[in-house]
Short mmCIF file of C-alpha atoms and ligand atoms in Angstrom, two decimals:
data_model
loop_
_atom_site.label_atom_id
_atom_site.label_comp_id
_atom_site.label_asym_id
_atom_site.label_seq_id
_atom_site.Cartn_x
_atom_site.Cartn_y
_atom_site.Cartn_z
CA MET A 1164 158.76 86.62 106.94
CA GLU A 1165 160.19 88.53 104.03
CA LYS A 1166 158.74 87.48 100.65
CA LEU A 1167 156.36 84.91 102.12
CA ILE A 1168 153.23 87.06 101.73
CA LYS A 1169 152.02 87.12 98.12
CA GLY A 1170 149.43 89.90 98.23
CA LEU A 1171 145.76 89.42 99.08
CA HIS A 1172 144.11 86.00 98.88
CA HIS A 1173 140.45 86.92 99.41
CA VAL A 1174 138.14 89.35 101.19
CA THR A 1175 135.19 87.96 103.15
CA SER A 1176 132.11 90.04 103.95
CA MET A 1177 128.64 89.58 105.37
CA ALA A 1178 125.43 90.05 103.41
CA ALA A 1179 121.74 89.94 104.22
CA ASP A 1180 120.02 88.24 101.27
CA ALA A 1181 121.82 85.33 99.57
CA LYS A 1182 119.95 85.55 96.28
CA GLU A 1183 120.51 89.28 95.94
CA ASN A 1184 124.19 88.84 96.79
CA ASN A 1185 124.58 86.09 94.20
CA GLN A 1186 122.83 88.15 91.52
CA PHE A 1187 124.89 91.23 92.22
CA PHE A 1188 128.26 89.52 91.99
CA THR A 1189 127.50 87.23 89.07
CA GLN A 1190 125.33 89.56 86.99
CA ALA A 1191 126.10 93.19 87.83
CA LEU A 1192 129.83 92.59 88.40
CA GLY A 1193 130.09 89.55 86.12
CA LEU A 1194 132.31 87.53 88.46
CA ARG A 1195 132.21 83.76 88.38
CA ARG A 1196 130.79 81.98 91.38
CA VAL A 1197 133.69 79.60 91.93
CA LYS A 1198 132.34 77.84 95.00
CA LYS A 1199 128.98 77.30 96.65
CA THR A 1200 129.51 75.91 100.11
CA VAL A 1201 128.45 76.65 103.69
CA ASN A 1202 130.06 78.53 106.55
CA PHE A 1203 132.18 75.75 108.05
CA ASP A 1204 131.30 77.00 111.55
CA ALA A 1205 127.57 77.54 110.86
CA PRO A 1206 126.28 75.27 108.07
CA GLU A 1207 122.85 76.93 107.93
CA VAL A 1208 124.58 79.86 106.20
CA TYR A 1209 126.08 79.76 102.72
CA HIS A 1210 129.66 80.64 102.03
CA LEU A 1211 129.71 81.96 98.46
CA TYR A 1212 132.97 82.60 96.61
CA TYR A 1213 133.18 84.86 93.55
CA GLY A 1214 136.32 85.27 91.47
CA ASP A 1215 137.93 85.04 88.07
CA GLU A 1216 137.53 81.96 85.88
CA VAL A 1217 139.36 79.62 88.25
CA GLY A 1218 139.26 81.54 91.52
CA THR A 1219 142.93 82.54 91.30
CA PRO A 1220 144.21 83.52 94.76
CA GLY A 1221 143.91 87.30 94.95
CA SER A 1222 140.83 87.36 92.72
CA VAL A 1223 138.29 86.16 95.25
CA MET A 1224 135.52 87.96 97.14
CA THR A 1225 133.52 85.76 99.49
CA TYR A 1226 130.29 86.22 101.42
CA PHE A 1227 128.35 84.86 104.34
CA PRO A 1228 124.72 85.80 103.53
CA LEU A 1229 123.11 85.71 106.95
CA GLY A 1230 119.50 86.41 106.00
CA ARG A 1231 117.72 89.10 108.00
CA MET A 1232 120.58 91.07 109.38
CA PRO A 1233 120.88 94.78 110.13
CA ARG A 1234 123.36 96.72 108.06
CA GLY A 1235 126.77 97.36 109.54
CA LYS A 1236 127.62 100.89 110.57
CA ARG A 1237 130.65 102.34 108.86
CA GLY A 1238 133.51 103.51 110.99
CA VAL A 1239 137.10 102.87 111.95
CA GLY A 1240 138.59 99.47 112.70
CA GLU A 1241 137.49 97.83 109.47
CA VAL A 1242 138.14 97.41 105.78
CA GLY A 1243 136.20 100.35 104.37
CA VAL A 1244 136.60 99.84 100.61
CA THR A 1245 137.28 96.67 98.64
CA GLU A 1246 138.85 97.36 95.25
CA PHE A 1247 138.64 95.30 92.07
CA ALA A 1248 140.92 95.63 89.04
CA VAL A 1249 139.52 96.30 85.58
CA PRO A 1250 141.47 96.72 82.31
CA LYS A 1251 142.69 100.22 81.53
CA GLY A 1252 140.24 102.37 79.61
CA THR A 1253 137.12 100.48 80.69
CA LEU A 1254 135.66 102.75 83.36
CA ASP A 1255 133.25 104.35 80.85
CA PHE A 1256 131.93 100.89 80.01
CA TRP A 1257 131.53 100.10 83.69
CA GLN A 1258 129.80 103.37 84.47
CA GLU A 1259 127.17 102.59 81.85
CA HIS A 1260 126.91 98.90 82.73
CA LEU A 1261 126.50 99.44 86.48
CA ALA A 1262 123.98 102.24 85.94
CA GLU A 1263 121.99 99.86 83.73
CA LYS A 1264 122.02 97.31 86.58
CA SER A 1265 120.70 100.02 88.94
CA VAL A 1266 123.89 100.08 91.00
CA ILE A 1267 124.08 103.23 93.10
CA GLY A 1268 126.84 105.42 94.50
CA LEU A 1269 128.77 105.60 91.20
CA LYS A 1270 131.55 108.13 91.56
CA ALA A 1271 134.59 108.33 89.28
CA ASP A 1272 137.81 109.93 90.46
CA SER A 1273 141.55 109.62 90.33
CA PHE A 1274 143.64 108.78 93.38
CA LEU A 1275 147.41 108.35 93.71
CA GLY A 1276 147.72 108.02 89.94
CA GLU A 1277 144.93 105.48 89.52
CA ASN A 1278 141.62 106.00 87.73
CA ARG A 1279 138.87 104.52 89.84
CA MET A 1280 135.14 104.41 90.25
CA GLU A 1281 133.44 103.86 93.53
CA PHE A 1282 130.04 102.20 93.85
CA ASP A 1283 127.85 100.65 96.51
CA GLY A 1284 127.03 96.98 96.98
CA PRO A 1285 123.52 95.70 97.78
CA ASP A 1286 124.15 95.88 101.53
CA GLY A 1287 125.65 99.38 101.40
CA GLU A 1288 129.22 98.15 101.20
CA SER A 1289 131.80 100.35 99.45
CA PHE A 1290 133.58 99.04 96.40
CA ALA A 1291 135.84 100.57 93.78
CA LEU A 1292 136.90 99.51 90.31
CA VAL A 1293 140.48 100.54 89.63
CA GLU A 1294 141.97 100.69 86.14
CA ALA A 1295 145.00 98.43 86.11
CA ASP A 1296 146.25 95.67 83.86
CA PRO A 1297 146.77 92.90 86.38
CA GLU A 1298 148.72 89.85 85.31
CA GLY A 1299 147.93 86.28 86.20
CA ARG A 1300 144.15 86.54 86.13
CA THR A 1301 141.76 84.84 83.73
CA ALA A 1302 138.67 86.85 82.83
CA TRP A 1303 135.24 85.31 83.28
CA THR A 1304 132.89 86.59 80.63
CA GLY A 1305 129.21 86.57 79.91
CA ASP A 1306 126.07 88.55 80.57
CA GLY A 1307 127.12 91.53 78.43
CA ILE A 1308 130.68 91.72 79.78
CA GLY A 1309 133.48 90.80 77.37
CA SER A 1310 137.02 89.64 78.12
CA GLY A 1311 138.33 93.15 77.35
CA GLU A 1312 136.24 94.63 80.15
CA ALA A 1313 135.78 91.91 82.76
CA ILE A 1314 136.80 92.46 86.36
CA LEU A 1315 140.16 90.78 86.95
CA GLY A 1316 139.97 90.04 90.63
CA LEU A 1317 140.95 92.13 93.60
CA HIS A 1318 143.20 95.16 93.26
CA GLY A 1319 143.55 96.14 96.90
CA ALA A 1320 141.70 97.37 99.95
CA ARG A 1321 141.36 100.53 101.98
CA PHE A 1322 141.25 100.20 105.75
CA ARG A 1323 139.76 102.90 107.96
CA LEU A 1324 141.63 103.24 111.22
CA ARG A 1325 141.70 105.61 114.16
CA ASP A 1326 145.49 105.28 114.27
CA ALA A 1327 147.32 103.78 111.31
CA ALA A 1328 150.78 103.45 112.85
CA ALA A 1329 150.60 99.95 114.35
CA THR A 1330 148.83 98.47 111.32
CA GLY A 1331 151.41 100.12 109.06
CA GLU A 1332 154.17 98.53 111.09
CA LEU A 1333 152.50 95.16 110.84
CA LEU A 1334 152.17 95.47 107.05
CA GLN A 1335 155.86 96.32 106.83
CA PHE A 1336 156.64 93.30 108.99
CA MET A 1337 154.63 91.25 106.48
CA GLY A 1338 156.75 92.56 103.62
CA TYR A 1339 154.78 95.61 102.45
CA GLU A 1340 156.53 98.89 101.72
CA LYS A 1341 155.20 102.37 102.24
CA GLU A 1342 154.68 103.65 98.71
CA ASP A 1343 152.90 106.97 98.82
CA THR A 1344 150.60 109.22 100.83
CA ALA A 1345 147.70 111.48 99.90
CA GLY A 1346 145.85 113.43 102.56
CA SER A 1347 144.98 111.02 105.36
CA VAL A 1348 145.76 107.90 103.27
CA ILE A 1349 149.03 106.00 103.32
CA ARG A 1350 149.54 103.44 100.56
CA TYR A 1351 151.42 100.21 101.19
CA ARG A 1352 152.44 97.91 98.39
CA ILE A 1353 153.96 94.45 98.11
CA ASP A 1354 155.77 93.14 95.05
CA GLY A 1355 156.72 89.63 94.05
CA GLY A 1356 153.26 88.23 94.65
CA ASN A 1357 149.90 88.38 92.88
CA ALA A 1358 148.23 91.47 91.43
CA ALA A 1359 146.23 92.35 94.59
CA ARG A 1360 149.20 94.21 96.01
CA THR A 1361 148.07 97.49 97.56
CA VAL A 1362 146.64 98.27 100.97
CA ASP A 1363 145.66 101.85 101.73
CA LEU A 1364 145.39 102.93 105.36
CA GLU A 1365 143.08 105.86 105.90
CA GLU A 1366 143.54 107.46 109.29
CA LEU A 1367 140.45 109.03 110.85
CA PRO A 1368 141.34 109.93 114.46
CA ASP A 1369 137.90 111.28 115.35
CA ALA A 1370 135.67 108.73 113.66
CA ARG A 1371 133.53 106.28 115.61
CA HIS A 1372 134.18 102.58 115.61
CA ALA A 1373 132.44 100.47 113.00
CA ASN A 1374 129.63 98.11 113.98
CA GLN A 1375 129.71 94.90 112.02
CA GLY A 1376 126.59 93.89 110.12
CA ALA A 1377 125.41 93.23 106.58
CA GLY A 1378 127.82 94.85 104.15
CA SER A 1379 130.76 94.78 106.57
CA VAL A 1380 134.01 93.08 105.73
CA HIS A 1381 134.42 90.20 108.17
CA HIS A 1382 138.11 89.61 107.47
CA ILE A 1383 140.78 90.10 104.86
CA ALA A 1384 143.03 87.24 103.82
CA PHE A 1385 146.63 87.46 102.64
CA ALA A 1386 148.15 84.78 100.43
CA VAL A 1387 151.07 82.47 101.08
CA GLU A 1388 152.21 79.84 98.63
CA ASP A 1389 151.85 76.74 100.80
CA ARG A 1390 151.56 75.30 104.28
CA VAL A 1391 155.28 75.49 104.94
CA ALA A 1392 155.27 79.24 104.30
CA GLN A 1393 152.13 79.57 106.41
CA LEU A 1394 153.78 77.93 109.42
CA GLU A 1395 156.76 80.25 109.06
CA VAL A 1396 154.46 83.28 108.99
CA ARG A 1397 152.51 81.95 111.97
CA GLU A 1398 155.68 81.52 114.00
CA ALA A 1399 156.98 84.99 113.08
CA LEU A 1400 153.67 86.58 114.10
CA MET A 1401 153.55 84.70 117.38
CA ASP A 1402 157.17 85.65 118.14
CA THR A 1403 156.09 89.27 117.72
CA GLY A 1404 153.27 88.80 120.22
CA TYR A 1405 150.25 88.20 118.00
CA GLN A 1406 147.72 85.63 119.09
CA VAL A 1407 147.26 83.46 116.04
CA THR A 1408 144.79 80.59 115.68
CA PRO A 1409 145.97 77.09 114.89
CA VAL A 1410 145.93 76.12 111.21
CA ILE A 1411 142.36 75.43 110.07
CA ASP A 1412 141.43 73.35 107.02
CA ARG A 1413 139.03 75.33 104.80
CA ASP A 1414 138.99 72.62 102.11
CA TYR A 1415 140.18 75.02 99.37
CA PHE A 1416 143.00 76.56 101.41
CA TRP A 1417 144.48 76.36 104.89
CA ALA A 1418 143.81 79.34 107.15
CA ILE A 1419 145.15 81.06 110.26
CA TYR A 1420 143.58 84.17 111.77
CA PHE A 1421 144.67 86.97 114.07
CA ARG A 1422 143.24 90.30 115.20
CA THR A 1423 145.35 93.31 114.27
CA PRO A 1424 145.99 96.40 116.43
CA GLY A 1425 143.68 98.59 114.34
CA GLY A 1426 140.80 96.13 114.82
CA VAL A 1427 140.78 94.41 111.42
CA LEU A 1428 140.73 90.60 111.43
CA PHE A 1429 143.54 89.19 109.26
CA GLU A 1430 143.74 85.73 107.77
CA ILE A 1431 146.74 84.10 106.13
CA ALA A 1432 145.54 81.60 103.50
CA THR A 1433 147.47 79.16 101.33
CA ASN A 1434 147.32 79.19 97.55
CA GLU A 1435 147.05 75.39 97.73
CA PRO A 1436 144.98 73.30 97.03
CA GLY A 1437 142.59 75.70 95.22
CA PHE A 1438 138.94 75.71 94.19
CA ASP A 1439 139.22 72.94 91.59
CA ARG A 1440 140.13 70.31 94.16
CA ASP A 1441 136.58 68.91 94.27
CA GLU A 1442 135.00 70.21 91.04
CA ASP A 1443 135.83 70.35 87.37
CA THR A 1444 136.92 73.83 86.25
CA ALA A 1445 134.03 73.75 83.77
CA HIS A 1446 131.49 73.41 86.61
CA LEU A 1447 133.01 75.42 89.44
CA GLY A 1448 130.50 76.84 91.88
CA GLU A 1449 127.46 75.02 90.51
CA ALA A 1450 126.84 72.26 93.06
CA LEU A 1451 126.59 72.72 96.83
CA LYS A 1452 129.88 71.47 98.24
CA LEU A 1453 130.06 70.44 101.88
CA PRO A 1454 133.04 69.76 104.09
CA GLU A 1455 133.30 66.12 105.06
CA ARG A 1456 131.84 66.53 108.55
CA TYR A 1457 128.53 67.92 107.21
CA ARG A 1458 128.08 65.45 104.37
CA PRO A 1459 125.91 63.04 106.39
CA CYS A 1460 123.45 65.95 106.98
CA ARG A 1461 123.29 67.13 103.36
CA ASP A 1462 119.49 66.80 103.12
CA GLN A 1463 118.77 68.87 106.22
CA ILE A 1464 121.37 71.48 105.25
CA GLU A 1465 120.00 71.83 101.72
CA LYS A 1466 116.44 72.26 103.05
CA ARG A 1467 117.48 75.18 105.26
CA LEU A 1468 119.43 77.06 102.62
CA PRO A 1469 117.56 79.53 100.37
CA GLU A 1470 117.34 79.01 96.62
CA ILE A 1471 119.89 81.24 94.91
CA ALA A 1472 120.02 79.82 91.34
ZN1 ZN B 1359 138.74 83.85 104.81
#
């Protein structure tokens, strides 16, 4: 499947409170909510998408806010850190801005040549801002964050695994190359795609397994250009012995899913058709959008969903 994978497409996590989640991503992080819809398998739960101005594939973080839900317990077998790209030289701005928004866990460091700052999300999830100058992203500005500072989508992700070997092999099969190592972390990188191109595998042989809950990453999605490429990837994975779901229509992309040897759920998502397929770019994410099968029940669905502004 050489050259079919184009980096990350999105990362999807679980949250407790929808309003808090929406406020954090739109106000503290200054991302644009590019889609307000429901979980296609459970329409009483929102599916909120946050990204750059147009929700460029590779820029998007998505959430299922499940209401009262216990926090996940950190461990191996999951995506431990989700990383966003910010322009070079802006970490001082972000340190001040996030502190002002009462964000906790701020910790600046440098890792494998990158300046980064870790911080916690509202459900205890681990994020990092990484100084990079990613191409192909359009900044979303407002609320005290200018275009010179705005988050420019995803940069990469760090998995925590008991044994990194099989996942590393899978990444290489998907077109990633081993780039570097530091301590217990091996960095994989893919070129020729979008700017969300690194995956770090942190090997923790003695750590306990993660328990999924609020703040846990539910799955991580990799991008392919279109449905033709997706079918090719699906076939290659199945030939290698992976159990891959049929292609599922997610309205804004087409998706397939499979569980990886380290425990992380992978998705392969198409760059087509994109988040502007049912809304004007000027009004992305404002109205509640429902997949066709739930449209007859719009009133009941709207009544059950919390107000998030
Ligand atoms: Zn997904």
